[in-house]
Amino acid sequence: MKCKICTQHNTAIFTSKILYKYEIEYFYCNHCGFLQTEEPYWLNEAYSDSINNSDVGYMERNKTISQNLITILSLFFNKKSKFLDYAGGYGVLTRMMRDIGFDFYWDDKYTTNLFSKGFEYNKTLTIEAVTTFESFEHFVEPIEELEKLLSISKNIIFSTELLPVIIPKPEEWSYYGLDHGQHISFYSQKTLDFLANKYNLNYIYLDGLHIFTVKQISRQT
């Protein structure tokens, strides 16, 4: 099987049961450090509800992210510009950021916008930075998704839990999401460095968030 990040050959490293019934394989790429499932034929079932029932920290996470974004956007970006929350779920974060005073817009092809109606993204908008949280691990074709984001803005702020250097067994890492079946792509530090280099971007990790950007941002900030 080819790696979906770098197209090099990857290796099956373990199998596990997903959604309590499908035995699937996981493939690791030594070249870029990316871990992926086999082709995810179970996703229609996994997305019967787009916000999975295991995501019990959804509201609290949005609150924390909004506070971290205030700092990052104020320090490094034009805070009077427009921003897009991609794969924005029910529109909670967009609503929070607008209430704080940032000109945020929403986009999500799978979920209904409940909290930020009237502020849907359209291609006429010039976007300073795209935010997208807990979405990278859902990407079936991560390169296509990343290039779509980069076509909107060369500054991307996102969250995803990094694959540890010693790859955990299925029972050792809850982020595999075996119960809900929606997590199919897992990125290591090496993977994100590879992607930044591929697209001539700077990559930093700041305030619990990953940033791909054309700007020069110090890791010591």
mmCIF file of C-alpha atoms in Angstrom:
data_model
loop_
_atom_site.group_PDB
_atom_site.id
_atom_site.type_symbol
_atom_site.label_atom_id
_atom_site.label_comp_id
_atom_site.label_asym_id
_atom_site.label_seq_id
_atom_site.Cartn_x
_atom_site.Cartn_y
_atom_site.Cartn_z
ATOM 1 C CA MET A 1 0.000 0.000 0.000
ATOM 2 C CA LYS A 2 1.248 3.520 -0.787
ATOM 3 C CA CYS A 3 1.515 6.230 1.835
ATOM 4 C CA LYS A 4 -1.120 8.932 1.329
ATOM 5 C CA ILE A 5 1.361 11.634 2.334
ATOM 6 C CA CYS A 6 4.569 10.845 0.442
ATOM 7 C CA THR A 7 3.465 7.940 -1.864
ATOM 8 C CA GLN A 8 6.304 5.715 -0.616
ATOM 9 C CA HIS A 9 5.561 2.090 0.185
ATOM 10 C CA ASN A 10 4.335 1.591 3.734
ATOM 11 C CA THR A 11 4.116 -1.458 5.964
ATOM 12 C CA ALA A 12 1.228 -3.139 7.761
ATOM 13 C CA ILE A 13 2.085 -2.981 11.463
ATOM 14 C CA PHE A 14 -1.042 -4.180 13.274
ATOM 15 C CA THR A 15 -4.730 -4.956 12.950
ATOM 16 C CA SER A 16 -7.549 -3.898 15.223
ATOM 17 C CA LYS A 17 -11.313 -4.055 15.441
ATOM 18 C CA ILE A 18 -13.127 -0.819 14.622
ATOM 19 C CA LEU A 19 -16.780 -0.019 15.386
ATOM 20 C CA TYR A 20 -16.677 -3.224 17.424
ATOM 21 C CA LYS A 21 -16.959 -5.389 14.314
ATOM 22 C CA TYR A 22 -14.551 -4.634 11.423
ATOM 23 C CA GLU A 23 -11.036 -6.038 11.636
ATOM 24 C CA ILE A 24 -8.835 -3.558 9.780
ATOM 25 C CA GLU A 25 -5.140 -3.047 9.050
ATOM 26 C CA TYR A 26 -2.971 -0.053 9.910
ATOM 27 C CA PHE A 27 -0.014 0.900 7.696
ATOM 28 C CA TYR A 28 3.051 2.899 8.764
ATOM 29 C CA CYS A 29 5.403 4.858 6.503
ATOM 30 C CA ASN A 30 9.032 4.963 7.623
ATOM 31 C CA HIS A 31 9.800 7.729 5.142
ATOM 32 C CA CYS A 32 7.434 10.405 6.512
ATOM 33 C CA GLY A 33 6.183 8.889 9.766
ATOM 34 C CA PHE A 34 2.512 8.755 8.734
ATOM 35 C CA LEU A 35 0.115 6.054 9.941
ATOM 36 C CA GLN A 36 -3.053 5.268 8.008
ATOM 37 C CA THR A 37 -5.781 2.690 8.030
ATOM 38 C CA GLU A 38 -6.610 0.526 5.063
ATOM 39 C CA GLU A 39 -9.122 2.155 2.707
ATOM 40 C CA PRO A 40 -11.950 3.149 5.092
ATOM 41 C CA TYR A 41 -15.015 1.387 3.711
ATOM 42 C CA TRP A 42 -16.847 1.839 7.041
ATOM 43 C CA LEU A 43 -17.112 5.642 7.026
ATOM 44 C CA ASN A 44 -20.782 5.914 6.067
ATOM 45 C CA GLU A 45 -21.582 3.965 9.192
ATOM 46 C CA ALA A 46 -19.057 5.874 11.301
ATOM 47 C CA TYR A 47 -20.564 9.212 10.245
ATOM 48 C CA SER A 48 -24.192 8.369 10.914
ATOM 49 C CA ASP A 49 -23.701 11.236 13.395
ATOM 50 C CA SER A 50 -20.998 13.689 12.250
ATOM 51 C CA ILE A 51 -20.071 14.647 15.835
ATOM 52 C CA ASN A 52 -19.231 11.306 17.403
ATOM 53 C CA ASN A 53 -20.723 10.324 20.747
ATOM 54 C CA SER A 54 -17.254 9.854 22.242
ATOM 55 C CA ASP A 55 -16.465 13.552 21.827
ATOM 56 C CA VAL A 56 -17.622 14.521 25.309
ATOM 57 C CA GLY A 57 -15.197 17.457 25.511
ATOM 58 C CA TYR A 58 -16.560 19.246 22.440
ATOM 59 C CA MET A 59 -17.774 22.463 24.099
ATOM 60 C CA GLU A 60 -14.904 22.777 26.561
ATOM 61 C CA ARG A 61 -12.369 22.209 23.779
ATOM 62 C CA ASN A 62 -13.893 25.009 21.709
ATOM 63 C CA LYS A 63 -13.693 27.331 24.697
ATOM 64 C CA THR A 64 -10.009 26.516 25.261
ATOM 65 C CA ILE A 65 -9.173 26.851 21.570
ATOM 66 C CA SER A 66 -10.888 30.228 21.359
ATOM 67 C CA GLN A 67 -8.708 31.547 24.175
ATOM 68 C CA ASN A 68 -5.533 30.259 22.521
ATOM 69 C CA LEU A 69 -6.592 31.730 19.185
ATOM 70 C CA ILE A 70 -6.987 35.190 20.688
ATOM 71 C CA THR A 71 -3.264 35.183 21.502
ATOM 72 C CA ILE A 72 -2.060 33.658 18.230
ATOM 73 C CA LEU A 73 -4.212 35.783 15.924
ATOM 74 C CA SER A 74 -3.483 38.992 17.818
ATOM 75 C CA LEU A 75 0.292 38.469 17.855
ATOM 76 C CA PHE A 76 0.998 37.039 14.418
ATOM 77 C CA PHE A 77 -1.861 37.872 12.067
ATOM 78 C CA ASN A 78 -3.934 40.863 11.046
ATOM 79 C CA LYS A 79 -6.709 40.467 13.594
ATOM 80 C CA LYS A 80 -8.961 42.798 11.603
ATOM 81 C CA SER A 81 -8.905 40.384 8.656
ATOM 82 C CA LYS A 82 -11.315 37.576 7.907
ATOM 83 C CA PHE A 83 -10.774 34.044 9.217
ATOM 84 C CA LEU A 84 -12.359 30.714 8.317
ATOM 85 C CA ASP A 85 -13.101 27.800 10.620
ATOM 86 C CA TYR A 86 -13.003 24.833 8.237
ATOM 87 C CA ALA A 87 -14.847 21.650 9.213
ATOM 88 C CA GLY A 88 -16.391 23.904 11.829
ATOM 89 C CA GLY A 89 -19.010 21.507 13.148
ATOM 90 C CA TYR A 90 -22.109 23.199 14.523
ATOM 91 C CA GLY A 91 -20.491 26.631 14.315
ATOM 92 C CA VAL A 92 -19.646 26.928 18.012
ATOM 93 C CA LEU A 93 -16.089 28.210 17.564
ATOM 94 C CA THR A 94 -17.107 30.642 14.820
ATOM 95 C CA ARG A 95 -19.787 32.034 17.138
ATOM 96 C CA MET A 96 -17.335 32.328 20.038
ATOM 97 C CA MET A 97 -14.704 34.092 17.939
ATOM 98 C CA ARG A 98 -17.238 36.506 16.457
ATOM 99 C CA ASP A 99 -18.523 37.321 19.941
ATOM 100 C CA ILE A 100 -14.940 38.112 20.978
ATOM 101 C CA GLY A 101 -14.572 40.461 18.003
ATOM 102 C CA PHE A 102 -12.862 38.440 15.256
ATOM 103 C CA ASP A 103 -14.410 38.298 11.777
ATOM 104 C CA PHE A 104 -14.805 34.514 11.571
ATOM 105 C CA TYR A 105 -16.690 32.457 9.003
ATOM 106 C CA TRP A 106 -17.834 28.845 8.997
ATOM 107 C CA ASP A 107 -17.605 25.930 6.570
ATOM 108 C CA ASP A 108 -18.474 22.251 7.042
ATOM 109 C CA LYS A 109 -19.885 20.012 4.324
ATOM 110 C CA TYR A 110 -21.042 17.336 6.764
ATOM 111 C CA THR A 111 -22.600 19.261 9.657
ATOM 112 C CA THR A 112 -25.420 21.788 10.022
ATOM 113 C CA ASN A 113 -24.461 25.308 11.051
ATOM 114 C CA LEU A 114 -26.495 25.909 14.208
ATOM 115 C CA PHE A 115 -24.639 28.669 16.041
ATOM 116 C CA SER A 116 -23.211 30.968 13.354
ATOM 117 C CA LYS A 117 -25.915 31.182 10.707
ATOM 118 C CA GLY A 118 -25.393 33.995 8.247
ATOM 119 C CA PHE A 119 -21.619 33.697 8.425
ATOM 120 C CA GLU A 120 -21.050 30.850 5.986
ATOM 121 C CA TYR A 121 -17.852 30.990 3.929
ATOM 122 C CA ASN A 122 -17.935 31.808 0.233
ATOM 123 C CA LYS A 123 -15.050 32.025 -2.218
ATOM 124 C CA THR A 124 -15.328 35.795 -2.629
ATOM 125 C CA LEU A 125 -13.911 36.260 0.881
ATOM 126 C CA THR A 126 -10.191 36.904 1.364
ATOM 127 C CA ILE A 127 -9.090 34.778 4.304
ATOM 128 C CA GLU A 128 -6.074 35.656 6.457
ATOM 129 C CA ALA A 129 -5.872 32.241 8.131
ATOM 130 C CA VAL A 130 -7.840 29.007 8.190
ATOM 131 C CA THR A 131 -8.481 27.217 11.454
ATOM 132 C CA THR A 132 -9.483 23.570 11.547
ATOM 133 C CA PHE A 133 -9.621 21.546 14.728
ATOM 134 C CA GLU A 134 -9.683 17.781 15.166
ATOM 135 C CA SER A 135 -10.160 17.322 11.423
ATOM 136 C CA PHE A 136 -6.766 16.182 10.062
ATOM 137 C CA GLU A 137 -7.218 12.727 11.583
ATOM 138 C CA HIS A 138 -10.502 12.388 9.638
ATOM 139 C CA PHE A 139 -9.016 13.118 6.202
ATOM 140 C CA VAL A 140 -9.364 10.245 3.734
ATOM 141 C CA GLU A 141 -7.065 12.016 1.264
ATOM 142 C CA PRO A 142 -4.927 14.307 3.438
ATOM 143 C CA ILE A 143 -2.897 15.839 0.597
ATOM 144 C CA GLU A 144 -6.044 16.826 -1.305
ATOM 145 C CA GLU A 145 -7.543 18.321 1.843
ATOM 146 C CA LEU A 146 -4.390 20.240 2.721
ATOM 147 C CA GLU A 147 -4.107 21.640 -0.795
ATOM 148 C CA LYS A 148 -7.731 22.750 -0.594
ATOM 149 C CA LEU A 149 -6.948 24.596 2.640
ATOM 150 C CA LEU A 150 -3.845 26.176 1.125
ATOM 151 C CA SER A 151 -5.902 27.411 -1.825
ATOM 152 C CA ILE A 152 -7.901 29.442 0.722
ATOM 153 C CA SER A 153 -4.969 30.670 2.817
ATOM 154 C CA LYS A 154 -1.272 29.914 3.235
ATOM 155 C CA ASN A 155 -1.763 30.116 7.006
ATOM 156 C CA ILE A 156 -3.391 27.119 8.681
ATOM 157 C CA ILE A 157 -3.924 26.692 12.412
ATOM 158 C CA PHE A 158 -5.050 23.226 13.446
ATOM 159 C CA SER A 159 -5.148 20.590 16.130
ATOM 160 C CA THR A 160 -4.515 16.885 15.964
ATOM 161 C CA GLU A 161 -2.831 14.608 18.474
ATOM 162 C CA LEU A 162 0.628 13.576 17.290
ATOM 163 C CA LEU A 163 1.508 9.941 16.824
ATOM 164 C CA PRO A 164 4.059 9.033 19.517
ATOM 165 C CA VAL A 165 7.593 8.072 18.464
ATOM 166 C CA ILE A 166 6.978 4.563 19.772
ATOM 167 C CA ILE A 167 3.755 3.642 18.004
ATOM 168 C CA PRO A 168 1.133 2.621 20.579
ATOM 169 C CA LYS A 169 -0.744 -0.635 20.389
ATOM 170 C CA PRO A 170 -4.466 -0.231 19.682
ATOM 171 C CA GLU A 171 -5.410 -0.666 23.329
ATOM 172 C CA GLU A 172 -2.793 1.878 24.455
ATOM 173 C CA TRP A 173 -4.000 4.988 22.615
ATOM 174 C CA SER A 174 -7.597 6.158 22.689
ATOM 175 C CA TYR A 175 -6.947 8.541 19.776
ATOM 176 C CA TYR A 176 -7.223 5.624 17.358
ATOM 177 C CA GLY A 177 -10.959 6.098 17.933
ATOM 178 C CA LEU A 178 -11.778 2.442 17.523
ATOM 179 C CA ASP A 179 -15.235 2.868 19.016
ATOM 180 C CA HIS A 180 -16.419 5.531 16.555
ATOM 181 C CA GLY A 181 -14.292 4.673 13.502
ATOM 182 C CA GLN A 182 -13.761 8.242 12.290
ATOM 183 C CA HIS A 183 -9.997 8.578 12.883
ATOM 184 C CA ILE A 184 -8.118 7.146 9.931
ATOM 185 C CA SER A 185 -5.008 9.361 9.492
ATOM 186 C CA PHE A 186 -2.324 9.858 12.139
ATOM 187 C CA TYR A 187 0.542 12.324 11.874
ATOM 188 C CA SER A 188 3.867 12.287 13.667
ATOM 189 C CA GLN A 189 6.168 15.266 14.162
ATOM 190 C CA LYS A 190 8.112 13.900 11.193
ATOM 191 C CA THR A 191 4.964 13.956 9.040
ATOM 192 C CA LEU A 192 4.180 17.590 9.777
ATOM 193 C CA ASP A 193 7.787 18.606 9.117
ATOM 194 C CA PHE A 194 7.597 16.735 5.800
ATOM 195 C CA LEU A 195 4.394 18.546 4.804
ATOM 196 C CA ALA A 196 5.764 21.952 5.745
ATOM 197 C CA ASN A 197 8.852 21.325 3.627
ATOM 198 C CA LYS A 198 6.777 20.028 0.703
ATOM 199 C CA TYR A 199 4.731 23.235 0.563
ATOM 200 C CA ASN A 200 7.514 25.663 1.562
ATOM 201 C CA LEU A 201 5.816 26.567 4.818
ATOM 202 C CA ASN A 202 7.056 27.152 8.322
ATOM 203 C CA TYR A 203 5.746 24.762 10.952
ATOM 204 C CA ILE A 204 5.527 25.503 14.649
ATOM 205 C CA TYR A 205 3.647 24.152 17.638
ATOM 206 C CA LEU A 206 2.328 26.893 19.902
ATOM 207 C CA ASP A 207 -0.248 27.024 22.709
ATOM 208 C CA GLY A 208 -1.324 23.463 21.975
ATOM 209 C CA LEU A 209 -1.932 24.193 18.288
ATOM 210 C CA HIS A 210 -0.079 23.329 15.080
ATOM 211 C CA ILE A 211 0.582 26.131 12.603
ATOM 212 C CA PHE A 212 1.563 25.930 8.932
ATOM 213 C CA THR A 213 2.377 29.439 7.778
ATOM 214 C CA VAL A 214 4.314 31.595 5.353
ATOM 215 C CA LYS A 215 5.041 33.937 8.260
ATOM 216 C CA GLN A 216 8.137 33.797 10.437
ATOM 217 C CA ILE A 217 6.973 32.820 13.921
ATOM 218 C CA SER A 218 9.483 31.940 16.620
ATOM 219 C CA ARG A 219 9.030 28.678 18.507
ATOM 220 C CA GLN A 220 10.119 30.569 21.627
ATOM 221 C CA THR A 221 7.267 33.084 21.420
#
